[in-house]
Coordinates of C-alpha atoms in Angstrom, one line a residue:
X1 CA 21.5 -43.9 53.5
X2 CA 18.6 -45.3 51.5
X3 CA 16.1 -43.4 53.6
X4 CA 18.1 -40.2 53.1
X5 CA 18.1 -40.6 49.3
X6 CA 14.3 -41.4 49.3
X7 CA 13.6 -38.3 51.4
X8 CA 15.7 -36.1 49.1
X9 CA 14.1 -37.5 46.0
X10 CA 10.6 -36.9 47.4
X11 CA 11.6 -33.4 48.5
X12 CA 12.9 -32.7 44.9
X13 CA 9.6 -33.9 43.4
X14 CA 7.5 -31.9 45.8
X15 CA 9.6 -28.8 45.0
X16 CA 9.3 -29.3 41.2
X17 CA 5.6 -29.7 41.4
X18 CA 5.1 -26.6 43.5
X19 CA 3.9 -23.2 42.3
X20 CA 6.1 -21.6 39.7
X21 CA 7.2 -18.0 40.6
X22 CA 8.2 -15.7 37.8
X23 CA 10.8 -13.1 38.3
X24 CA 10.0 -9.6 37.1
X25 CA 12.9 -8.2 35.2
X26 CA 13.4 -4.5 34.6
X27 CA 13.9 -3.5 31.0
X28 CA 12.7 -4.8 27.7
X29 CA 10.2 -7.7 27.6
X30 CA 8.9 -9.3 24.4
X31 CA 5.7 -11.3 24.4
X32 CA 5.3 -13.1 21.1
X33 CA 2.0 -14.7 21.9
X34 CA 0.1 -11.4 22.2
X35 CA -1.8 -10.3 19.1
X36 CA -3.3 -6.9 18.5
X37 CA -6.5 -6.4 16.5
X38 CA -6.1 -4.6 13.3
X39 CA -8.9 -2.1 12.7
X40 CA -10.3 -2.0 9.2
X41 CA -10.4 1.5 7.8
X42 CA -10.9 2.9 4.4
X43 CA -7.2 3.1 3.5
X44 CA -4.8 1.2 1.4
X45 CA -1.7 0.8 3.5
X46 CA -2.1 4.1 5.2
X47 CA -3.1 5.9 2.0
X48 CA -6.7 7.3 2.1
X49 CA -9.3 6.4 -0.5
X50 CA -11.0 9.6 -1.6
X51 CA -13.0 9.4 -4.8
X52 CA -13.9 13.1 -4.6
X53 CA -10.3 14.3 -4.8
X54 CA -9.5 15.4 -8.3
X55 CA -5.9 16.2 -7.6
X56 CA -3.8 19.2 -8.6
X57 CA -3.3 20.0 -12.3
X58 CA -5.0 20.8 -15.5
X59 CA -7.7 18.1 -15.5
X60 CA -10.9 19.2 -13.9
X61 CA -13.3 16.7 -15.4
X62 CA -13.0 13.3 -17.2
X63 CA -15.9 11.4 -18.5
X64 CA -15.4 7.7 -19.3
X65 CA -17.8 6.2 -21.8
X66 CA -19.9 3.1 -20.9
X67 CA -17.7 1.0 -23.2
X68 CA -13.9 1.0 -23.3
X69 CA -12.5 2.7 -26.4
X70 CA -10.3 -0.2 -27.7
X71 CA -8.2 2.0 -30.1
X72 CA -7.5 4.6 -27.4
X73 CA -6.7 1.8 -24.9
X74 CA -4.3 0.2 -27.3
X75 CA -2.5 3.5 -27.8
X76 CA -2.5 3.9 -24.0
X77 CA -1.1 0.4 -23.6
X78 CA 1.8 1.3 -25.9
X79 CA 2.6 4.4 -23.9
X80 CA 2.2 2.5 -20.6
X81 CA 4.6 -0.3 -21.8
X82 CA 7.2 2.3 -23.0
X83 CA 7.1 4.6 -20.0
X84 CA 5.3 3.2 -16.9
X85 CA 6.5 -0.4 -16.6
X86 CA 9.8 0.6 -15.1
X87 CA 7.9 1.4 -11.9
X88 CA 4.4 0.0 -12.2
X89 CA 2.8 -3.4 -12.8
X90 CA -0.9 -4.2 -13.0
X91 CA -1.2 -6.5 -10.1
X92 CA 2.0 -6.2 -8.1
X93 CA 3.7 -3.4 -6.1
X94 CA 7.0 -2.3 -7.5
X95 CA 8.6 1.1 -7.1
X96 CA 5.1 2.4 -7.5
X97 CA 1.7 1.0 -6.7
X98 CA -0.1 -1.7 -8.6
X99 CA -2.5 -0.1 -11.0
X100 CA -5.2 -2.7 -11.4
X101 CA -8.4 -1.3 -9.9
X102 CA -7.0 2.2 -9.6
X103 CA -10.4 3.7 -10.4
X104 CA -11.8 2.0 -7.3
X105 CA -9.3 4.0 -5.2
X106 CA -8.9 7.2 -7.2
X107 CA -11.0 9.5 -9.4
X108 CA -10.1 9.6 -13.1
X109 CA -9.2 13.2 -12.8
X110 CA -6.8 12.4 -10.0
X111 CA -5.1 9.7 -12.1
X112 CA -4.7 12.0 -15.1
X113 CA -3.4 14.8 -13.0
X114 CA -0.9 12.5 -11.4
X115 CA 0.3 11.4 -14.9
X116 CA 0.5 15.0 -16.2
X117 CA 1.6 16.9 -13.0
X118 CA 3.4 14.6 -10.6
X119 CA 5.5 17.4 -9.3
X120 CA 2.6 19.6 -8.3
X121 CA 0.6 16.6 -7.0
X122 CA 3.5 15.5 -4.7
X123 CA 3.8 19.0 -3.3
X124 CA 0.1 19.8 -2.7
X125 CA -2.1 16.7 -2.9
X126 CA -2.6 14.7 0.4
X127 CA -3.0 11.4 -1.3
X128 CA 0.1 11.8 -3.4
X129 CA 2.0 12.8 -0.3
X130 CA 0.8 9.7 1.5
X131 CA 1.8 7.5 -1.5
X132 CA 5.2 9.1 -1.6
X133 CA 5.7 8.2 2.1
X134 CA 4.4 4.7 1.6
X135 CA 6.7 4.1 -1.3
X136 CA 9.9 5.2 0.5
X137 CA 10.0 8.6 -1.1
X138 CA 10.3 7.2 -4.6
X139 CA 9.0 10.2 -6.6
X140 CA 7.0 9.8 -9.8
X141 CA 8.9 11.5 -12.6
X142 CA 7.2 13.8 -15.0
X143 CA 7.1 12.0 -18.4
X144 CA 5.9 15.2 -20.2
X145 CA 3.0 13.5 -21.8
X146 CA 0.3 15.4 -23.6
X147 CA -3.3 15.4 -22.3
X148 CA -4.2 13.1 -25.2
X149 CA -1.5 10.6 -24.2
X150 CA -2.5 10.8 -20.6
X151 CA -6.1 10.1 -21.6
X152 CA -5.0 7.1 -23.6
X153 CA -3.1 5.7 -20.6
X154 CA -6.1 6.4 -18.4
X155 CA -8.3 4.4 -20.9
X156 CA -5.8 1.6 -20.8
X157 CA -5.9 1.5 -17.0
X158 CA -9.6 0.8 -17.3
X159 CA -8.8 -2.5 -19.0
X160 CA -6.6 -3.8 -16.2

């Protein structure tokens, strides 16, 4: 009896140390250890960066001075706080994109046209359409600002 148990124990050990065979199963298989390389492209979350795009609207040319106009930026900050903070923050995504560094991604003309003409931009501009898709179809509402108010907000955005 003792020999039989010893032989069975040895046999079990040899079988457990043997080559492991994996069964292939049909259907869904998930491998959590596999990682894909993410290619760096000139986009921000699927939205292209195009500094030459001026957008669709009344603004064709905007020239910023070398220095920020403090009075104009203060007026723009008041407008921004009253109207824009429901959807935008400086450094954090909300309903709309974070606006810090917006002029590194968009031309000043594009920004002002988006402020003044969001309906037209969302219909015709490829970047505005991509942003709409990225932000779950949350449309930017037309705040009916004047060009002077939009220019003040644009100046304030330079300070972020």
